[in-house]
Amino acid sequence: MTMVYLDYAATCPPSPAVLSEFKRLSEVSFGNASSKHAVGRDASRLLEKARLGILSSFGLNPSSYQCVFLSGATESNNLAIKGVSFSYKNRGKKIITTAVEHPSVKNAFEQLKNEFGFQLIVLPVNEAGSVEPSSLEAVMDNEVILVSIMAVNNETGALNDIGALADIVHRYPKAFFHCDVTQGIGKVKVPYSKIDLFSFSAHKVGGLKGNGALVMKKTIRLVSLLSGGDQELGLRGGTVDVAGAYCMHLALKESMEKFAEHKEHASMLKEHLLQGLSKIDEVVVNSPLDGSPYVVNFSLRKHKASVIVEGLSEAGFYVSSISACNSKGEPISYVLLAMNRSKEDASNSIRVSPGPEATIEDIDAFLAAMNKLLLEVRPR
Ligand code: PMP
């Protein structure tokens, strides 16, 4: 049967080289990085090499930045957002995010507001899904301690001008700028050195699920969310997954090395897919043309997207009907609603996110399979 996996924004298969290295390291460097004997020291050396490697992939100097190994972007976003808010609560109570963040950012902010009394400001986005820097400028003042704005939206691929947004925040010395770069690493240019703290997961770039990190300026003090040993600068107690962390470094390095080649390929596929979609009259594209080349989101005007996605899956084409992280909660995309789309469009979106091995033929086959389903399946 055909199997065309076009859901890299949800997760991607581990890089074969990374996977075989994971197996090897799990066997030869299995030590607890906190153990004081030679086996532990070997694991600890590997961990520090991974830390430096990750900072180097982002072009950051280890004398000013540090990397904390965590279980993924969800944990990293939570640690950054709650860690900063709790640590600097005496400086001010205002915290700012946007209407289109991943639930691990959105819900962390809502918890800070609802359970801890912080004053939350949620920035709107324009119809292309991006934050207008002027809307941030309008709400900044000396009471703000944290601003968190994502680099690339996971549902639509909309980009934010992280450099301009960070510059605005840094005019206010009490405020920190956090960025969820999960959908951006190895894929789009991000001015990492302008961000105070940023979060990502390994599995979006060929690393393993269950690994992620928070990269932050060394001068920032965070309240830890997990009480335990003093691993990971005291911010994340628990025995560290050394092999996983090292493999995240390798996967990130690989994705940065292939940045230009992969981006060109993704842009070519996006253009081809958009061309095919433009021939289907019930399709309305939600992704901005100048967004990430790795994500194409569109709504169906006549059919139920979830039914079509299920039919596509049965035919061997794997795409998302809504951000995978939202599928159990809200059936409607709050991201598309924030972009001023109708309720119908926001409940009937499909996200296609091909990987580097996808071909033009795969995109054509996907379009053919979808066109066939649109003819066969009863409209909603
Ligand atoms: N942020 C964004 C933008 C994401 O796309 C995801 C993954 N869907 C996450 C955070 C959370 O990553 P993880 O599930 O690996 O914790």
mmCIF file of C-alpha atoms and ligand atoms in Angstrom:
data_model
loop_
_atom_site.group_PDB
_atom_site.id
_atom_site.type_symbol
_atom_site.label_atom_id
_atom_site.label_comp_id
_atom_site.label_asym_id
_atom_site.label_seq_id
_atom_site.Cartn_x
_atom_site.Cartn_y
_atom_site.Cartn_z
ATOM 1 C CA MET A 1 0.000 0.000 0.000
ATOM 2 C CA THR A 2 1.054 3.590 -0.587
ATOM 3 C CA MET A 3 2.472 5.273 2.477
ATOM 4 C CA VAL A 4 3.095 8.968 2.149
ATOM 5 C CA TYR A 5 3.817 10.630 5.473
ATOM 6 C CA LEU A 6 3.105 14.361 5.202
ATOM 7 C CA ASP A 7 2.861 15.263 8.885
ATOM 8 C CA TYR A 8 6.369 16.367 9.835
ATOM 9 C CA ALA A 9 5.021 19.317 11.829
ATOM 10 C CA ALA A 10 3.523 16.749 14.232
ATOM 11 C CA THR A 11 6.647 14.635 14.369
ATOM 12 C CA CYS A 12 9.172 13.050 12.052
ATOM 13 C CA PRO A 13 11.005 9.743 11.990
ATOM 14 C CA PRO A 14 14.398 9.799 13.724
ATOM 15 C CA SER A 15 17.334 10.256 11.397
ATOM 16 C CA PRO A 16 18.858 6.773 10.751
ATOM 17 C CA ALA A 17 22.337 7.979 11.743
ATOM 18 C CA VAL A 18 20.970 9.453 14.964
ATOM 19 C CA LEU A 19 19.019 6.306 15.781
ATOM 20 C CA SER A 20 22.009 4.013 15.386
ATOM 21 C CA GLU A 21 24.105 6.404 17.500
ATOM 22 C CA PHE A 22 21.395 6.318 20.173
ATOM 23 C CA LYS A 23 21.640 2.539 20.349
ATOM 24 C CA ARG A 24 25.443 2.614 20.472
ATOM 25 C CA LEU A 25 25.588 5.322 23.149
ATOM 26 C CA SER A 26 22.917 3.614 25.247
ATOM 27 C CA GLU A 27 25.190 0.598 25.347
ATOM 28 C CA VAL A 28 28.629 2.177 25.748
ATOM 29 C CA SER A 29 27.825 5.409 27.649
ATOM 30 C CA PHE A 30 24.929 4.267 29.798
ATOM 31 C CA GLY A 31 26.268 5.859 32.994
ATOM 32 C CA ASN A 32 24.454 8.240 35.281
ATOM 33 C CA ALA A 33 26.003 11.635 34.517
ATOM 34 C CA SER A 34 25.896 12.440 38.267
ATOM 35 C CA SER A 35 27.956 9.381 39.280
ATOM 36 C CA LYS A 36 31.461 10.229 40.392
ATOM 37 C CA HIS A 37 33.157 7.119 38.930
ATOM 38 C CA ALA A 38 34.651 6.759 35.452
ATOM 39 C CA VAL A 39 31.433 5.476 33.841
ATOM 40 C CA GLY A 40 29.524 8.469 35.233
ATOM 41 C CA ARG A 41 32.264 10.888 34.197
ATOM 42 C CA ASP A 42 32.129 9.474 30.663
ATOM 43 C CA ALA A 43 28.364 10.150 30.519
ATOM 44 C CA SER A 44 28.879 13.619 31.995
ATOM 45 C CA ARG A 45 31.527 14.456 29.370
ATOM 46 C CA LEU A 46 29.134 13.382 26.623
ATOM 47 C CA LEU A 47 26.384 15.518 28.109
ATOM 48 C CA GLU A 48 28.607 18.607 28.225
ATOM 49 C CA LYS A 49 29.680 17.953 24.632
ATOM 50 C CA ALA A 50 25.997 17.867 23.618
ATOM 51 C CA ARG A 51 25.357 21.124 25.511
ATOM 52 C CA LEU A 52 28.204 22.919 23.747
ATOM 53 C CA GLY A 53 27.227 21.383 20.411
ATOM 54 C CA ILE A 54 23.677 22.686 20.708
ATOM 55 C CA LEU A 55 24.820 26.201 21.611
ATOM 56 C CA SER A 56 27.236 26.097 18.691
ATOM 57 C CA SER A 57 24.456 25.017 16.268
ATOM 58 C CA PHE A 58 22.592 28.170 17.301
ATOM 59 C CA GLY A 59 25.731 30.299 16.994
ATOM 60 C CA LEU A 60 25.656 31.134 20.712
ATOM 61 C CA ASN A 61 28.633 31.668 23.008
ATOM 62 C CA PRO A 62 28.675 29.267 26.010
ATOM 63 C CA SER A 63 30.071 32.011 28.211
ATOM 64 C CA SER A 64 26.730 33.853 27.918
ATOM 65 C CA TYR A 65 24.171 31.081 27.240
ATOM 66 C CA GLN A 66 23.289 27.752 28.785
ATOM 67 C CA CYS A 67 21.267 24.786 27.608
ATOM 68 C CA VAL A 68 19.029 22.814 29.976
ATOM 69 C CA PHE A 69 18.063 19.308 28.848
ATOM 70 C CA LEU A 70 14.369 18.554 29.285
ATOM 71 C CA SER A 71 11.699 16.159 28.016
ATOM 72 C CA GLY A 72 10.487 18.348 25.155
ATOM 73 C CA ALA A 73 9.155 21.719 24.115
ATOM 74 C CA THR A 74 6.107 21.355 26.376
ATOM 75 C CA GLU A 75 8.300 21.112 29.467
ATOM 76 C CA SER A 76 10.648 23.768 28.160
ATOM 77 C CA ASN A 77 7.850 26.263 27.505
ATOM 78 C CA ASN A 78 6.430 25.605 30.982
ATOM 79 C CA LEU A 79 9.808 26.016 32.682
ATOM 80 C CA ALA A 80 10.616 29.223 30.836
ATOM 81 C CA ILE A 81 7.205 30.852 31.297
ATOM 82 C CA LYS A 82 6.450 29.817 34.873
ATOM 83 C CA GLY A 83 10.115 29.886 35.896
ATOM 84 C CA VAL A 84 10.528 33.532 34.838
ATOM 85 C CA SER A 85 7.112 34.620 36.126
ATOM 86 C CA PHE A 86 7.619 33.118 39.601
ATOM 87 C CA SER A 87 11.206 34.277 39.840
ATOM 88 C CA TYR A 88 10.586 37.900 38.852
ATOM 89 C CA LYS A 89 7.053 38.390 40.234
ATOM 90 C CA ASN A 90 8.227 41.197 42.497
ATOM 91 C CA ARG A 91 9.326 43.265 39.502
ATOM 92 C CA GLY A 92 5.847 43.397 37.964
ATOM 93 C CA LYS A 93 2.793 41.245 37.304
ATOM 94 C CA LYS A 94 2.221 41.765 33.586
ATOM 95 C CA ILE A 95 2.892 38.880 31.211
ATOM 96 C CA ILE A 96 2.279 38.879 27.466
ATOM 97 C CA THR A 97 1.693 36.192 24.855
ATOM 98 C CA THR A 98 -0.277 35.804 21.610
ATOM 99 C CA ALA A 99 -3.605 34.269 20.603
ATOM 100 C CA VAL A 100 -2.015 31.581 18.432
ATOM 101 C CA GLU A 101 0.590 29.902 20.660
ATOM 102 C CA HIS A 102 0.883 26.155 21.111
ATOM 103 C CA PRO A 103 -1.224 24.887 24.068
ATOM 104 C CA SER A 104 1.937 24.376 26.153
ATOM 105 C CA VAL A 105 2.435 28.163 26.050
ATOM 106 C CA LYS A 106 -1.207 29.245 25.973
ATOM 107 C CA ASN A 107 -2.255 27.089 28.919
ATOM 108 C CA ALA A 108 0.841 27.931 30.979
ATOM 109 C CA PHE A 109 -0.048 31.627 30.683
ATOM 110 C CA GLU A 110 -3.699 30.966 31.477
ATOM 111 C CA GLN A 111 -2.697 29.060 34.602
ATOM 112 C CA LEU A 112 -0.483 31.976 35.705
ATOM 113 C CA LYS A 113 -3.439 34.297 35.260
ATOM 114 C CA ASN A 114 -6.175 32.124 36.748
ATOM 115 C CA GLU A 115 -4.310 30.493 39.628
ATOM 116 C CA PHE A 116 -1.486 32.896 40.438
ATOM 117 C CA GLY A 117 -2.954 36.347 39.836
ATOM 118 C CA PHE A 118 -0.717 37.505 36.988
ATOM 119 C CA GLN A 119 -2.111 40.095 34.601
ATOM 120 C CA LEU A 120 -2.206 38.448 31.166
ATOM 121 C CA ILE A 121 -2.228 40.341 27.888
ATOM 122 C CA VAL A 122 -2.968 38.258 24.780
ATOM 123 C CA LEU A 123 -1.833 39.874 21.543
ATOM 124 C CA PRO A 124 -3.934 39.475 18.396
ATOM 125 C CA VAL A 125 -2.508 38.378 15.051
ATOM 126 C CA ASN A 126 -3.230 39.760 11.596
ATOM 127 C CA GLU A 127 -5.066 37.764 8.896
ATOM 128 C CA ALA A 128 -1.777 36.182 7.846
ATOM 129 C CA GLY A 129 -1.336 34.829 11.384
ATOM 130 C CA SER A 130 1.555 37.070 12.438
ATOM 131 C CA VAL A 131 1.900 39.472 15.347
ATOM 132 C CA GLU A 132 2.173 43.118 14.310
ATOM 133 C CA PRO A 133 5.140 44.581 16.226
ATOM 134 C CA SER A 134 3.066 47.736 16.772
ATOM 135 C CA SER A 135 0.510 45.741 18.804
ATOM 136 C CA LEU A 136 3.302 44.650 21.166
ATOM 137 C CA GLU A 137 4.670 48.181 21.330
ATOM 138 C CA ALA A 138 1.218 49.442 22.339
ATOM 139 C CA VAL A 139 0.997 47.274 25.470
ATOM 140 C CA MET A 140 4.605 47.290 26.724
ATOM 141 C CA ASP A 141 5.382 49.162 29.940
ATOM 142 C CA ASN A 142 7.623 48.841 32.986
ATOM 143 C CA GLU A 143 5.272 46.376 34.686
ATOM 144 C CA VAL A 144 5.873 43.718 32.017
ATOM 145 C CA ILE A 145 8.246 40.918 33.112
ATOM 146 C CA LEU A 146 7.774 38.393 30.298
ATOM 147 C CA VAL A 147 6.794 38.292 26.626
ATOM 148 C CA SER A 148 6.478 34.952 24.828
ATOM 149 C CA ILE A 149 5.933 34.868 21.058
ATOM 150 C CA MET A 150 6.484 31.836 18.824
ATOM 151 C CA ALA A 151 8.808 31.935 15.803
ATOM 152 C CA VAL A 152 6.713 29.725 13.483
ATOM 153 C CA ASN A 153 3.099 28.750 14.014
ATOM 154 C CA ASN A 154 2.598 24.987 14.145
ATOM 155 C CA GLU A 155 -0.801 25.019 12.401
ATOM 156 C CA THR A 156 -0.191 27.516 9.608
ATOM 157 C CA GLY A 157 3.559 28.101 9.337
ATOM 158 C CA ALA A 158 2.999 31.857 9.850
ATOM 159 C CA LEU A 159 6.246 33.597 10.811
ATOM 160 C CA ASN A 160 6.871 36.320 13.338
ATOM 161 C CA ASP A 161 9.541 38.987 13.057
ATOM 162 C CA ILE A 162 11.388 37.785 16.146
ATOM 163 C CA GLY A 163 14.213 40.334 15.775
ATOM 164 C CA ALA A 164 11.836 43.311 15.749
ATOM 165 C CA LEU A 165 9.704 41.900 18.590
ATOM 166 C CA ALA A 166 12.768 41.168 20.753
ATOM 167 C CA ASP A 167 14.069 44.706 20.158
ATOM 168 C CA ILE A 168 10.798 46.156 21.454
ATOM 169 C CA VAL A 169 10.891 43.991 24.600
ATOM 170 C CA HIS A 170 14.517 44.906 25.289
ATOM 171 C CA ARG A 171 13.679 48.593 25.484
ATOM 172 C CA TYR A 172 12.159 47.605 28.845
ATOM 173 C CA PRO A 173 14.955 46.361 31.112
ATOM 174 C CA LYS A 174 12.642 44.437 33.481
ATOM 175 C CA ALA A 175 11.166 42.249 30.717
ATOM 176 C CA PHE A 176 12.438 38.972 29.256
ATOM 177 C CA PHE A 177 11.698 37.685 25.762
ATOM 178 C CA HIS A 178 10.898 33.977 25.381
ATOM 179 C CA CYS A 179 10.318 32.266 22.052
ATOM 180 C CA ASP A 180 8.944 28.829 21.204
ATOM 181 C CA VAL A 181 11.178 27.942 18.252
ATOM 182 C CA THR A 182 9.971 24.324 17.937
ATOM 183 C CA GLN A 183 8.747 24.653 14.337
ATOM 184 C CA GLY A 184 11.617 26.933 13.354
ATOM 185 C CA ILE A 185 14.842 25.112 14.269
ATOM 186 C CA GLY A 186 16.737 23.914 11.219
ATOM 187 C CA LYS A 187 13.921 25.251 9.012
ATOM 188 C CA VAL A 188 13.743 29.043 9.019
ATOM 189 C CA LYS A 189 16.163 31.796 10.023
ATOM 190 C CA VAL A 190 15.696 32.848 13.641
ATOM 191 C CA PRO A 191 17.853 35.537 15.325
ATOM 192 C CA TYR A 192 18.655 33.295 18.311
ATOM 193 C CA SER A 193 21.079 35.756 19.910
ATOM 194 C CA LYS A 194 18.291 38.321 20.331
ATOM 195 C CA ILE A 195 16.140 35.953 22.420
ATOM 196 C CA ASP A 196 16.561 35.640 26.200
ATOM 197 C CA LEU A 197 15.165 32.098 26.410
ATOM 198 C CA PHE A 198 13.945 29.657 23.766
ATOM 199 C CA SER A 199 12.314 26.227 23.706
ATOM 200 C CA PHE A 200 12.302 23.291 21.308
ATOM 201 C CA SER A 201 11.859 19.514 20.919
ATOM 202 C CA ALA A 202 14.271 17.071 19.304
ATOM 203 C CA HIS A 203 11.663 15.038 17.425
ATOM 204 C CA LYS A 204 10.814 17.814 14.966
ATOM 205 C CA VAL A 205 14.305 17.647 13.458
ATOM 206 C CA GLY A 206 15.120 13.933 13.443
ATOM 207 C CA GLY A 207 15.922 13.492 17.135
ATOM 208 C CA LEU A 208 13.972 11.336 19.541
ATOM 209 C CA LYS A 209 10.657 11.948 21.221
ATOM 210 C CA GLY A 210 11.048 12.748 24.913
ATOM 211 C CA ASN A 211 14.025 15.080 24.403
ATOM 212 C CA GLY A 212 13.971 18.840 24.264
ATOM 213 C CA ALA A 213 15.768 21.806 25.743
ATOM 214 C CA LEU A 214 15.584 25.327 27.035
ATOM 215 C CA VAL A 215 18.406 27.601 25.900
ATOM 216 C CA MET A 216 18.761 30.732 28.024
ATOM 217 C CA LYS A 217 21.027 33.585 28.953
ATOM 218 C CA LYS A 218 23.133 32.692 31.973
ATOM 219 C CA THR A 219 22.075 35.817 33.819
ATOM 220 C CA ILE A 220 18.421 34.675 34.074
ATOM 221 C CA ARG A 221 17.298 33.016 37.316
ATOM 222 C CA LEU A 222 14.397 30.600 37.044
ATOM 223 C CA VAL A 223 12.264 29.003 39.746
ATOM 224 C CA SER A 224 12.426 25.267 39.087
ATOM 225 C CA LEU A 225 9.150 23.408 38.595
ATOM 226 C CA LEU A 226 10.423 19.994 39.627
ATOM 227 C CA SER A 227 12.020 19.388 43.018
ATOM 228 C CA GLY A 228 14.776 16.830 42.885
ATOM 229 C CA GLY A 229 18.522 16.540 42.613
ATOM 230 C CA ASP A 230 20.778 19.260 41.319
ATOM 231 C CA GLN A 231 20.926 17.910 37.751
ATOM 232 C CA GLU A 232 20.579 20.396 34.897
ATOM 233 C CA LEU A 233 21.650 23.466 36.902
ATOM 234 C CA GLY A 234 19.130 22.527 39.600
ATOM 235 C CA LEU A 235 16.304 23.277 37.192
ATOM 236 C CA ARG A 236 15.376 19.712 36.341
ATOM 237 C CA GLY A 237 16.051 17.030 38.926
ATOM 238 C CA GLY A 238 16.207 13.444 37.684
ATOM 239 C CA THR A 239 18.711 11.232 35.900
ATOM 240 C CA VAL A 240 19.471 12.782 32.543
ATOM 241 C CA ASP A 241 18.859 10.923 29.271
ATOM 242 C CA VAL A 242 22.431 11.374 28.086
ATOM 243 C CA ALA A 243 22.111 9.375 24.850
ATOM 244 C CA GLY A 244 18.893 11.216 23.952
ATOM 245 C CA ALA A 245 20.448 14.616 24.682
ATOM 246 C CA TYR A 246 23.516 13.773 22.621
ATOM 247 C CA CYS A 247 21.304 12.589 19.759
ATOM 248 C CA MET A 248 19.330 15.839 19.915
ATOM 249 C CA HIS A 249 22.634 17.664 19.405
ATOM 250 C CA LEU A 250 23.440 15.408 16.413
ATOM 251 C CA ALA A 251 19.978 15.798 14.868
ATOM 252 C CA LEU A 252 20.061 19.573 15.285
ATOM 253 C CA LYS A 253 23.542 19.755 13.755
ATOM 254 C CA GLU A 254 22.407 17.631 10.810
ATOM 255 C CA SER A 255 19.319 19.795 10.246
ATOM 256 C CA MET A 256 21.373 23.007 10.422
ATOM 257 C CA GLU A 257 23.903 21.592 7.924
ATOM 258 C CA LYS A 258 21.116 20.696 5.504
ATOM 259 C CA PHE A 259 19.214 23.949 6.145
ATOM 260 C CA ALA A 260 19.523 25.465 2.652
ATOM 261 C CA GLU A 261 19.049 22.198 0.749
ATOM 262 C CA HIS A 262 15.970 21.191 2.773
ATOM 263 C CA LYS A 263 14.463 24.675 2.597
ATOM 264 C CA GLU A 264 14.764 24.821 -1.167
ATOM 265 C CA HIS A 265 13.149 21.390 -1.453
ATOM 266 C CA ALA A 266 10.332 22.346 0.947
ATOM 267 C CA SER A 267 9.693 25.587 -0.988
ATOM 268 C CA MET A 268 9.454 23.675 -4.242
ATOM 269 C CA LEU A 269 6.962 21.200 -2.732
ATOM 270 C CA LYS A 270 4.921 24.016 -1.162
ATOM 271 C CA GLU A 271 4.652 25.835 -4.480
ATOM 272 C CA HIS A 272 3.607 22.637 -6.252
ATOM 273 C CA LEU A 273 1.039 21.813 -3.578
ATOM 274 C CA LEU A 274 -0.409 25.351 -3.647
ATOM 275 C CA GLN A 275 -0.700 25.135 -7.405
ATOM 276 C CA GLY A 276 -2.653 21.869 -7.131
ATOM 277 C CA LEU A 277 -4.860 23.254 -4.354
ATOM 278 C CA SER A 278 -5.691 26.352 -6.405
ATOM 279 C CA LYS A 279 -7.488 24.057 -8.869
ATOM 280 C CA ILE A 280 -9.906 22.768 -6.199
ATOM 281 C CA ASP A 281 -12.757 25.242 -5.883
ATOM 282 C CA GLU A 282 -13.743 24.401 -2.294
ATOM 283 C CA VAL A 283 -10.213 24.907 -0.957
ATOM 284 C CA VAL A 284 -9.204 28.118 0.785
ATOM 285 C CA VAL A 285 -5.556 28.360 1.793
ATOM 286 C CA ASN A 286 -4.851 29.598 5.333
ATOM 287 C CA SER A 287 -1.042 29.580 5.271
ATOM 288 C CA PRO A 288 0.590 32.820 4.207
ATOM 289 C CA LEU A 289 2.594 32.584 0.974
ATOM 290 C CA ASP A 290 5.653 33.998 2.713
ATOM 291 C CA GLY A 291 5.276 31.703 5.747
ATOM 292 C CA SER A 292 7.393 28.656 6.565
ATOM 293 C CA PRO A 293 7.831 26.534 3.423
ATOM 294 C CA TYR A 294 7.319 23.432 5.585
ATOM 295 C CA VAL A 295 3.617 23.903 6.394
ATOM 296 C CA VAL A 296 0.562 24.297 4.173
ATOM 297 C CA ASN A 297 -2.793 24.719 5.899
ATOM 298 C CA PHE A 298 -6.090 24.968 4.039
ATOM 299 C CA SER A 299 -9.803 24.679 4.790
ATOM 300 C CA LEU A 300 -12.451 22.727 2.924
ATOM 301 C CA ARG A 301 -15.629 24.691 2.240
ATOM 302 C CA LYS A 302 -17.922 21.761 1.388
ATOM 303 C CA HIS A 303 -16.552 18.685 3.149
ATOM 304 C CA LYS A 304 -15.759 17.808 6.741
ATOM 305 C CA ALA A 305 -11.962 17.929 7.000
ATOM 306 C CA SER A 306 -11.812 15.157 9.619
ATOM 307 C CA VAL A 307 -13.666 12.767 7.280
ATOM 308 C CA ILE A 308 -11.354 13.568 4.379
ATOM 309 C CA VAL A 309 -8.264 13.172 6.583
ATOM 310 C CA GLU A 310 -9.557 9.762 7.697
ATOM 311 C CA GLY A 311 -10.181 8.769 4.060
ATOM 312 C CA LEU A 312 -6.693 9.941 3.132
ATOM 313 C CA SER A 313 -5.248 7.871 5.963
ATOM 314 C CA GLU A 314 -7.048 4.779 4.664
ATOM 315 C CA ALA A 315 -5.500 5.488 1.261
ATOM 316 C CA GLY A 316 -2.017 5.788 2.831
ATOM 317 C CA PHE A 317 -1.628 9.589 3.003
ATOM 318 C CA TYR A 318 -0.981 10.992 6.459
ATOM 319 C CA VAL A 319 -1.846 14.628 7.171
ATOM 320 C CA SER A 320 -3.414 16.485 10.132
ATOM 321 C CA SER A 321 -6.955 17.780 10.369
ATOM 322 C CA ILE A 322 -6.037 20.098 13.250
ATOM 323 C CA SER A 323 -2.865 20.610 15.278
ATOM 324 C CA ALA A 324 -2.264 17.161 16.820
ATOM 325 C CA CYS A 325 -1.941 18.729 20.248
ATOM 326 C CA ASN A 326 -5.466 20.166 20.094
ATOM 327 C CA SER A 327 -7.329 17.214 18.719
ATOM 328 C CA LYS A 328 -8.556 15.946 22.113
ATOM 329 C CA GLY A 329 -9.542 19.362 23.364
ATOM 330 C CA GLU A 330 -11.149 21.979 21.200
ATOM 331 C CA PRO A 331 -12.321 20.614 17.850
ATOM 332 C CA ILE A 332 -12.082 24.101 16.387
ATOM 333 C CA SER A 333 -8.815 25.821 15.627
ATOM 334 C CA TYR A 334 -8.334 28.841 17.875
ATOM 335 C CA VAL A 335 -5.393 29.736 15.640
ATOM 336 C CA LEU A 336 -7.600 30.117 12.552
ATOM 337 C CA LEU A 337 -10.290 31.944 14.567
ATOM 338 C CA ALA A 338 -7.633 34.427 15.703
ATOM 339 C CA MET A 339 -6.796 34.955 12.006
ATOM 340 C CA ASN A 340 -10.395 36.046 11.489
ATOM 341 C CA ARG A 341 -11.475 32.873 9.697
ATOM 342 C CA SER A 342 -15.090 31.722 10.017
ATOM 343 C CA LYS A 343 -16.092 28.967 12.458
ATOM 344 C CA GLU A 344 -16.701 26.646 9.493
ATOM 345 C CA ASP A 345 -13.236 27.244 8.059
ATOM 346 C CA ALA A 346 -11.674 26.925 11.514
ATOM 347 C CA SER A 347 -13.341 23.514 12.038
ATOM 348 C CA ASN A 348 -12.415 22.130 8.623
ATOM 349 C CA SER A 349 -8.715 22.734 8.172
ATOM 350 C CA ILE A 350 -6.080 20.329 6.927
ATOM 351 C CA ARG A 351 -2.350 20.717 7.522
ATOM 352 C CA VAL A 352 0.162 19.201 5.119
ATOM 353 C CA SER A 353 3.811 19.220 6.230
ATOM 354 C CA PRO A 354 6.110 17.134 4.021
ATOM 355 C CA GLY A 355 9.591 16.015 5.007
ATOM 356 C CA PRO A 356 12.822 16.059 3.032
ATOM 357 C CA GLU A 357 12.195 12.648 1.456
ATOM 358 C CA ALA A 358 8.825 13.682 -0.046
ATOM 359 C CA THR A 359 8.741 14.110 -3.824
ATOM 360 C CA ILE A 360 6.672 16.020 -6.361
ATOM 361 C CA GLU A 361 5.104 12.633 -7.234
ATOM 362 C CA ASP A 362 4.041 12.218 -3.592
ATOM 363 C CA ILE A 363 2.343 15.616 -3.680
ATOM 364 C CA ASP A 364 0.612 14.745 -6.974
ATOM 365 C CA ALA A 365 -0.542 11.412 -5.537
ATOM 366 C CA PHE A 366 -1.831 13.187 -2.426
ATOM 367 C CA LEU A 367 -3.750 15.713 -4.548
ATOM 368 C CA ALA A 368 -5.214 12.925 -6.687
ATOM 369 C CA ALA A 369 -6.303 10.952 -3.605
ATOM 370 C CA MET A 370 -7.912 14.049 -2.076
ATOM 371 C CA ASN A 371 -9.672 15.003 -5.305
ATOM 372 C CA LYS A 372 -11.039 11.454 -5.526
ATOM 373 C CA LEU A 373 -12.367 11.644 -1.958
ATOM 374 C CA LEU A 374 -13.948 15.054 -2.543
ATOM 375 C CA LEU A 375 -15.948 13.475 -5.364
ATOM 376 C CA GLU A 376 -16.867 10.319 -3.460
ATOM 377 C CA VAL A 377 -17.605 11.635 0.029
ATOM 378 C CA ARG A 378 -20.940 13.310 0.721
ATOM 379 C CA PRO A 379 -20.544 17.055 1.369
ATOM 380 C CA ARG A 380 -21.209 18.208 4.961
HETATM 381 N N1 PMP B 1 5.437 24.149 20.444
HETATM 382 C C1 PMP B 1 5.148 23.957 19.147
HETATM 383 C C2 PMP B 1 5.111 25.136 18.236
HETATM 384 C C3 PMP B 1 4.904 22.665 18.672
HETATM 385 O O1 PMP B 1 4.619 22.474 17.376
HETATM 386 C C4 PMP B 1 4.941 21.569 19.576
HETATM 387 C C5 PMP B 1 4.660 20.167 19.102
HETATM 388 N N2 PMP B 1 3.414 20.013 18.480
HETATM 389 C C6 PMP B 1 5.250 21.834 20.917
HETATM 390 C C7 PMP B 1 5.488 23.130 21.313
HETATM 391 C C8 PMP B 1 5.296 20.731 21.939
HETATM 392 O O2 PMP B 1 6.300 19.802 21.677
HETATM 393 P P1 PMP B 1 6.338 18.434 22.468
HETATM 394 O O3 PMP B 1 5.031 17.755 22.212
HETATM 395 O O4 PMP B 1 7.499 17.693 21.892
HETATM 396 O O5 PMP B 1 6.509 18.765 23.916
#
